[in-house]
Coordinates of C-alpha atoms and ligand atoms in Angstrom, one line a residue:
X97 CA 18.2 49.0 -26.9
X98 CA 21.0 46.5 -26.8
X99 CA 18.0 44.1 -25.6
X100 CA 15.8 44.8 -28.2
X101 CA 18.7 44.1 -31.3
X102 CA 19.0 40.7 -29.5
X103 CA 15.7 40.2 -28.7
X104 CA 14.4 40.7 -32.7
X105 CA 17.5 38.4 -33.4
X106 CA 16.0 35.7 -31.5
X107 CA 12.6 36.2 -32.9
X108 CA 14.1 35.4 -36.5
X109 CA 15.9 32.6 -35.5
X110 CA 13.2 30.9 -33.9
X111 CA 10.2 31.4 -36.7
X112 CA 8.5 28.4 -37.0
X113 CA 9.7 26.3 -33.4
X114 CA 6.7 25.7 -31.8
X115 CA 4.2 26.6 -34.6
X116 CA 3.5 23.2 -36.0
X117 CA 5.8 23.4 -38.9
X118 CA 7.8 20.4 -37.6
X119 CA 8.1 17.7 -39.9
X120 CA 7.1 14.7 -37.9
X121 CA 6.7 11.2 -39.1
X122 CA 2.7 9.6 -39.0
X123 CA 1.6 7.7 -36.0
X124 CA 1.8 4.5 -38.1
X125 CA 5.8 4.9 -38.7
X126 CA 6.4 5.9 -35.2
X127 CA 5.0 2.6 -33.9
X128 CA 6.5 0.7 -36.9
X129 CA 10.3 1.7 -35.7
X130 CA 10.4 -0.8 -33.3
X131 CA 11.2 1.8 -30.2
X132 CA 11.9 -0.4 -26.6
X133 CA 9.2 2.3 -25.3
X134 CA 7.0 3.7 -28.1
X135 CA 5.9 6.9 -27.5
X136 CA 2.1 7.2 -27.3
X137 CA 0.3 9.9 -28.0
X138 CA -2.4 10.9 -25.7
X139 CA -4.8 13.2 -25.7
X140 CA -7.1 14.3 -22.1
X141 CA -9.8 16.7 -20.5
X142 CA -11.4 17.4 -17.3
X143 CA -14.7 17.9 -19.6
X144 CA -16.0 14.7 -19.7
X145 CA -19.8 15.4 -21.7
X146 CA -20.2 15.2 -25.5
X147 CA -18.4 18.4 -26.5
X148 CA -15.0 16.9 -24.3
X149 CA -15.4 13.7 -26.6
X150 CA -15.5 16.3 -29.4
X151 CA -12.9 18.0 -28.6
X152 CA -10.9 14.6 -28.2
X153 CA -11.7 13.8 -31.6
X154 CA -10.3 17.0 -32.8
X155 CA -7.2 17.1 -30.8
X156 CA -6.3 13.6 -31.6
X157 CA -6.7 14.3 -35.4
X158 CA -3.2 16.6 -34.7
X159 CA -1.6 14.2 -32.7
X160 CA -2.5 11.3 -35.1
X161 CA -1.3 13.2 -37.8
X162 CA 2.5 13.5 -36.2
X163 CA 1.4 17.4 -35.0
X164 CA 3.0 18.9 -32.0
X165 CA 1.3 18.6 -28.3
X166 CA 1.0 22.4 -28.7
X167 CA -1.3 22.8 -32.2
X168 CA -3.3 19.5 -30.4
X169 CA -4.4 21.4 -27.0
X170 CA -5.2 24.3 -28.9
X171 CA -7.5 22.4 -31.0
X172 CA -9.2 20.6 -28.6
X173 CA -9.8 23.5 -26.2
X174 CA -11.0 25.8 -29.2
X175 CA -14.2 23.2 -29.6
X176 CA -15.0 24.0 -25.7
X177 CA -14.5 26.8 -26.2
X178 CA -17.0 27.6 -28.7
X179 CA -19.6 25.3 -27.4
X180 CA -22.2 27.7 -26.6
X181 CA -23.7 25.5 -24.4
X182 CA -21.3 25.5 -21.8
X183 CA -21.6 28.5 -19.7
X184 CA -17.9 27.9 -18.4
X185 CA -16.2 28.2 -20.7
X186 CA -15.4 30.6 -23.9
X187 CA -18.3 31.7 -25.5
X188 CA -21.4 31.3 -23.5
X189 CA -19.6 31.5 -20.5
X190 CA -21.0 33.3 -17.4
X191 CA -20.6 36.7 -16.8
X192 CA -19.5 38.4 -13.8
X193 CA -21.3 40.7 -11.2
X194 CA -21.5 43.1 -14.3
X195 CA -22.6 41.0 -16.7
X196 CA -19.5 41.1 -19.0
X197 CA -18.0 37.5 -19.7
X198 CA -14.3 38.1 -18.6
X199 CA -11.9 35.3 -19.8
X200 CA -8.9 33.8 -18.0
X201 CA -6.2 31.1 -19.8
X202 CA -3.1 29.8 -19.5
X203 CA -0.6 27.4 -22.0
X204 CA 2.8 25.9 -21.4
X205 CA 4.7 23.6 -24.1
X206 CA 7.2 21.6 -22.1
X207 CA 9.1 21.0 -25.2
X208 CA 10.3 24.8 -25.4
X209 CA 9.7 24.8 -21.4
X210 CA 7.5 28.1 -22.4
X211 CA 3.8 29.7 -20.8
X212 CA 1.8 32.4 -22.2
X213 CA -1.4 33.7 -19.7
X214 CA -4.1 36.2 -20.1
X215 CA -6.6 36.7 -17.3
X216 CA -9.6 39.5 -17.9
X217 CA -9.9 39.0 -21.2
X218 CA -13.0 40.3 -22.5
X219 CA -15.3 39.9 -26.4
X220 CA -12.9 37.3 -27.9
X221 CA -13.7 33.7 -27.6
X222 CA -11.1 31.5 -27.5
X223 CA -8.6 32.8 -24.8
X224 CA -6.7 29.7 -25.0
X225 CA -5.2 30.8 -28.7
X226 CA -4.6 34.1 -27.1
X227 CA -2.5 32.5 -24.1
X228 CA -0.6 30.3 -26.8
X229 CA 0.9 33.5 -28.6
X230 CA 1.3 35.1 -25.1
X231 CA 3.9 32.1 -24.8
X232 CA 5.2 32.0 -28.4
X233 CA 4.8 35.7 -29.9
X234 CA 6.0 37.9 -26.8
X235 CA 8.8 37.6 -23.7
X236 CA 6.1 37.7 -21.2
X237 CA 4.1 35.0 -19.2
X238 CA 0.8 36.6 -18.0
X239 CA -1.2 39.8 -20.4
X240 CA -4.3 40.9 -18.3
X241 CA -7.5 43.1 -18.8
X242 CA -6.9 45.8 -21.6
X243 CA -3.4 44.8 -22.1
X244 CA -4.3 41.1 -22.4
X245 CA -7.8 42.9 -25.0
X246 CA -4.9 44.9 -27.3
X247 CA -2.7 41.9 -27.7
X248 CA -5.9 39.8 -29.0
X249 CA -6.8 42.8 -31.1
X250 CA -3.1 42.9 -32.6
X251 CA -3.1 39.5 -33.8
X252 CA -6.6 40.2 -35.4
X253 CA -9.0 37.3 -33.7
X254 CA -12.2 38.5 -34.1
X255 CA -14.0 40.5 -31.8
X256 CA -17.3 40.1 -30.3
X257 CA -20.2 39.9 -27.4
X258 CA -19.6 37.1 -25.6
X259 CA -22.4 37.0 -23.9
X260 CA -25.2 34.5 -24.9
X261 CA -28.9 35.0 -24.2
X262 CA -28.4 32.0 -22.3
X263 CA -25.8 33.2 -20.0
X264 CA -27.4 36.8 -20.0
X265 CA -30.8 35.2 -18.5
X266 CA -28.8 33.4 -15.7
X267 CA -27.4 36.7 -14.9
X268 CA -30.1 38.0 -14.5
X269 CA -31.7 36.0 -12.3
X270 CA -28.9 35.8 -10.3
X271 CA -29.1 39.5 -9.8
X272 CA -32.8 39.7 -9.2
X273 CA -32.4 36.4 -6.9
X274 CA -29.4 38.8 -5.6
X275 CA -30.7 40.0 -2.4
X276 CA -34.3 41.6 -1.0
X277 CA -33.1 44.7 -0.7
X278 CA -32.0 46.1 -3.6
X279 CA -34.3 47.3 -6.9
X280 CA -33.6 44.5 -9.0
X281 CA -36.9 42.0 -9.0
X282 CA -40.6 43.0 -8.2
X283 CA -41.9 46.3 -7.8
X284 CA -42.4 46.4 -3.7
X285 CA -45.9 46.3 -3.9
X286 CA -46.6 43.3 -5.8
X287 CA -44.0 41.4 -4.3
X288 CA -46.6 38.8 -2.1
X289 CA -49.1 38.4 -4.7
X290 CA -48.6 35.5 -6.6
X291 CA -46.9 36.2 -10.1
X292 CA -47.6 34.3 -13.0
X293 CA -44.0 32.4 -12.8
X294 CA -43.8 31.8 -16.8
X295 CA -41.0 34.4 -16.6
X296 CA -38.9 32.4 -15.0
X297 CA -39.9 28.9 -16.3
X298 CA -38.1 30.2 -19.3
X299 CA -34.7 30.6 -17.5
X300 CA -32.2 27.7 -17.4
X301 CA -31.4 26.8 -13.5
X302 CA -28.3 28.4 -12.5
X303 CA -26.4 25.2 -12.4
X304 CA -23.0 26.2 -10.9
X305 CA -20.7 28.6 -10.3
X306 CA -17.6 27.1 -10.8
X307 CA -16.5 25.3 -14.7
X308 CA -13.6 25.2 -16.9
X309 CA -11.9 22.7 -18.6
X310 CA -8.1 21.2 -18.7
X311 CA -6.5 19.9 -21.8
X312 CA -3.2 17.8 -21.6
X313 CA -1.7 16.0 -24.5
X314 CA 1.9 14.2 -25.2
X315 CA 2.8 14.1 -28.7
X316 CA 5.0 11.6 -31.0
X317 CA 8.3 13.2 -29.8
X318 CA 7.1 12.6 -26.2
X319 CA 6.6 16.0 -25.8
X320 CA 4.0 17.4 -23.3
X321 CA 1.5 20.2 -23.8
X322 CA -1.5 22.1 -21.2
X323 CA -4.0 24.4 -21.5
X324 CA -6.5 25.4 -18.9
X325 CA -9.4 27.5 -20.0
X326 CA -12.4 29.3 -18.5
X327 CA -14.6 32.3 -18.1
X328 CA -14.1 31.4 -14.3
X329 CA -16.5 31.8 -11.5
X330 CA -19.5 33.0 -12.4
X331 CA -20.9 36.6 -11.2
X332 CA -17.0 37.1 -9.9
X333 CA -16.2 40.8 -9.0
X334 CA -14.8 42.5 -11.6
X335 CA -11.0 42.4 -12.3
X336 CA -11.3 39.1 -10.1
X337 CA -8.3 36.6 -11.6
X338 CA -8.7 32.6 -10.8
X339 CA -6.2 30.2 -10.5
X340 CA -6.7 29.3 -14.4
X341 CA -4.2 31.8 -15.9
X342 CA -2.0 31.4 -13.0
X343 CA 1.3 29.1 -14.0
X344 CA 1.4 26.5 -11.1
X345 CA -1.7 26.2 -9.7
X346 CA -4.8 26.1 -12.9
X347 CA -1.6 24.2 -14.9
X348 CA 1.8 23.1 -15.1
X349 CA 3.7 21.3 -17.4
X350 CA 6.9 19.4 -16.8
X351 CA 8.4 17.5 -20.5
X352 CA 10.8 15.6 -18.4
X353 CA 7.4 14.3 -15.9
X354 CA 4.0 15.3 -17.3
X355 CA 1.4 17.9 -16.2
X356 CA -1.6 18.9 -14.0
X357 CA -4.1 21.1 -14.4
X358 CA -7.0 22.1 -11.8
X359 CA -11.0 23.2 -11.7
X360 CA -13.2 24.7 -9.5
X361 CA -12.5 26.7 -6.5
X362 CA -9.4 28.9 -8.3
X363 CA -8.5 30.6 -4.5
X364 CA -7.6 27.2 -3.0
X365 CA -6.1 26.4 -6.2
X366 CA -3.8 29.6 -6.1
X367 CA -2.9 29.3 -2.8
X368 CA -1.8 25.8 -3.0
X369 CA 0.2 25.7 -6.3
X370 CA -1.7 22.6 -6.8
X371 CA -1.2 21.7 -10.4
X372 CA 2.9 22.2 -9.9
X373 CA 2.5 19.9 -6.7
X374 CA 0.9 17.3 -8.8
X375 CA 3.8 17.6 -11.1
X376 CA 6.3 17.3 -8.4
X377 CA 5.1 14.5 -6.5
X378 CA 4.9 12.7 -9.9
X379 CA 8.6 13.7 -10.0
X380 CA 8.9 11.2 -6.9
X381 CA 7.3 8.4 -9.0
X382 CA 4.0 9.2 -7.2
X383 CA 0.8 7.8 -10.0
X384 CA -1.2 11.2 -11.4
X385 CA -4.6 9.5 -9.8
X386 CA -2.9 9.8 -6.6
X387 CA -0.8 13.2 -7.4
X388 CA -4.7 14.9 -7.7
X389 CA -5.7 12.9 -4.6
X390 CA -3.0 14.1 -2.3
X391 CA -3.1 17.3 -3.6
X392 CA -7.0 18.0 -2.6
X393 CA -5.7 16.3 0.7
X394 CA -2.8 18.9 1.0
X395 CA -5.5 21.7 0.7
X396 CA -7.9 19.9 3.1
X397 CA -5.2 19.8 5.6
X398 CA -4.4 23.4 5.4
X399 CA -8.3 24.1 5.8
X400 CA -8.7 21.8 8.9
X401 CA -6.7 23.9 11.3
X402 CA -9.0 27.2 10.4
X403 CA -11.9 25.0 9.8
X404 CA -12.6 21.5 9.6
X405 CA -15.9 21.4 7.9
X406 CA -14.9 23.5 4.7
X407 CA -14.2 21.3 1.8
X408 CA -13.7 23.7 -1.3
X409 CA -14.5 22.2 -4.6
X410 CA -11.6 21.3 -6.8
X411 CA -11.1 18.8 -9.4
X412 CA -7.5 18.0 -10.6
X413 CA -6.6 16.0 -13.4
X414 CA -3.0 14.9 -14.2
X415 CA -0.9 12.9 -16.8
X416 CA 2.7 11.3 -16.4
X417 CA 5.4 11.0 -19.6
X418 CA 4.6 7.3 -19.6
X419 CA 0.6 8.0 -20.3
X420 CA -0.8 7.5 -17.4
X421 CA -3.4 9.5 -16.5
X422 CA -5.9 10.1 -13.0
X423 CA -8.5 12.4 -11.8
X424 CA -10.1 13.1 -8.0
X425 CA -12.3 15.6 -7.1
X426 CA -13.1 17.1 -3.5
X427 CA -16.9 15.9 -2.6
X428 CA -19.9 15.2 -4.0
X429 CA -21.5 11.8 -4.4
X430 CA -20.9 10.9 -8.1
X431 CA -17.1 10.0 -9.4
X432 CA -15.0 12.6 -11.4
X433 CA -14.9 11.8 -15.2
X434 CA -12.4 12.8 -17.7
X435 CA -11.9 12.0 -21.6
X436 CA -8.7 10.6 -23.0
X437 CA -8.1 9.7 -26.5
X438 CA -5.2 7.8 -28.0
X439 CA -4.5 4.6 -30.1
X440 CA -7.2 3.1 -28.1
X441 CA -9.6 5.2 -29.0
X442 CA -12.1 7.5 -26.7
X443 CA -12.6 6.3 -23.5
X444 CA -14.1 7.9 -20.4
X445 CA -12.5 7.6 -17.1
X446 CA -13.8 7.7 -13.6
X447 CA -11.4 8.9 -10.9
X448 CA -12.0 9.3 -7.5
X449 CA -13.8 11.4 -4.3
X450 CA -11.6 12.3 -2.0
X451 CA -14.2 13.0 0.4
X452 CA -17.6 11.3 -0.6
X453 CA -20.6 12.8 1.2
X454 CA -19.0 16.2 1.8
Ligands
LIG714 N1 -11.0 27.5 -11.4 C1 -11.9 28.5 -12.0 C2 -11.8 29.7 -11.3 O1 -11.6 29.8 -10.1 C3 -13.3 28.1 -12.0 C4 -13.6 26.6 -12.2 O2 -12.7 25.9 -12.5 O3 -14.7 26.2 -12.0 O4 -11.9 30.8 -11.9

């Protein structure tokens, strides 16, 4: 009891920290004061196609503004979020082995050194919003499954199927495509006879299995916020949890250094901590392009003694306090690409392959 009389005590004291109430000056005044170091504010994804840009846009409109880090990630991640489009993240996002689209999400504000997680979270489309009152409306870091479903349900986001015909069709084919030797597909007996393939010509390729998206930002104050945000990998089992809701490996956030936050492969992720190495070799004065580099190395190097041809398939992006930014990815033969968004403007960048050709 004694917890809960200083617990609501707290609560009051602290209404409106974090929440975007802060009364901030505009950009223009900040850079007009004549600071040695002026405080930039910057704004960056791992999505790097035209919803990323979009989503830029949007966060940078907070950040412009004087709004916090915190109301600026949120932004930005709600507009990948809803792209339906994307079948990675939020709405639209593939389903798992059931066919339910199951959400995962973390947040940290390095201001308020706070995180708020939900992993599971089913029929409400922006997870990341979810994560962020996790982290300011409750003691707890991580809410899963129908814990993580009443929380949404308290704070009255709306509910609904977020599964997209779309997403539904890939399913499908993935399950039919499955394996010979279960029901799904063909009846047996028409199963060598050619089949008018029209059926299928209407189905998007299944593209990937992996996709979710990172958003860092610094605001005016120089403080530093993360999100990481996905429906995870697709056709998962169910009640499988990725490294994107888990605080250290999909994202960490340091206000004194910067933040990391990590795609693809979530297993290596969680087993390496990778976004809180990234922070801590920047810590050491390491750059954030070669933060994500070593940490795909550090993963590789664990891999080698059990198995030196696998090469999982992360992607790690990573910001410093100063504004510098970098991103590497494991293999493939085309360069990683983020968006950032400050003063400058929208720019994409091209980071690096760790280990082209793989
Ligand atoms: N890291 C996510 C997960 O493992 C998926 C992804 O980023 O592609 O759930």
């Amino acid at each position: 009891m004694k917890k809960e009389i200083s617990r609501r005590k707290f609560v009051v004291s602290t209404v409106g920290a974090g929440t975007g109430v802060l009364i901030l000056p505009q950009l223009s005044a900040i850079q007009a004061s004549g600071r040695a170091n002026p405080i930039r504010p910057i704004i960056i994804s791992s999505h790097s196609n035209e919803t990323g840009r979009l989503a830029m846009e949007a966060g940078w409109e907070v950040l412009r503004a004087g709004g916090n880090a915190v109301d600026a990630v949120e932004k930005a991640a709600n507009v990948i979020e809803d792209d339906p489009e994307d079948t990675s993240v939020g709405y639209g996002g593939l389903p798992n082995e059931n066919g339910v689209v199951q959400l995962d999400a973390s947040f940290m504000d390095g201001r308020t050194y706070s995180a708020g997680a939900v992993a599971c979270l089913e029929n409400f489309r922006h997870p990341s919003s979810v994560a962020k009152l996790v982290m300011q409306r409750t003691d707890h870091v991580l809410l899963v499954g129908a814990g993580a479903l009443d929380f949404a349900r308290a704070w009255g986001f709306p509910e609904e199927n977020l599964l997209t015909d779309k997403a539904r069709k890939i399913w499908l084919r993935w399950k039919e495509e499955l394996s010979p030797d279960d029901d799904w597909g063909l009846p047996e007996h028409l199963q060598k006879i050619k089949q008018n393939e029209s059926y299928y010509q209407d189905f998007p390729d299944i593209e990937h299995h992996y996709g979710t998206t990172n958003v860092l930002a610094i605001d005016v104050n120089g403080d530093i916020a993360g999100c990481t945000t996905t429906s995870g990998l697709s056709f998962k089992l169910n009640g499988r949890v990725g490294d994107s809701p888990i605080i250290g490996a999909g994202l960490y956030v340091d206000n004194e250094v910067g933040a990391a936050g990590a795609t693809g492969r979530g297993e290596d992720v969680i087993k390496s901590c990778a976004s809180y190495f990234m922070v801590l070799r920047m810590k050491e004065g390491i750059p954030p392009q070669k933060a994500c580099e070593e940490a795909l190395r550090m993963i590789t190097d664990k891999y080698r003694k059990v198995n030196p041809d696998f090469y999982p398939s992360e992607k790690f992006v990573a910001i410093n306090k100063a504004g510098e930014y970098g991103c590497a990815t494991m293999k493939g033969e085309r360069n990683p690409r983020m968006s950032v968004m400050s003063e400058k403007g929208f720019l994409r960048h091209e980071g690096i392959v760790a280990y082209p050709g793989k």
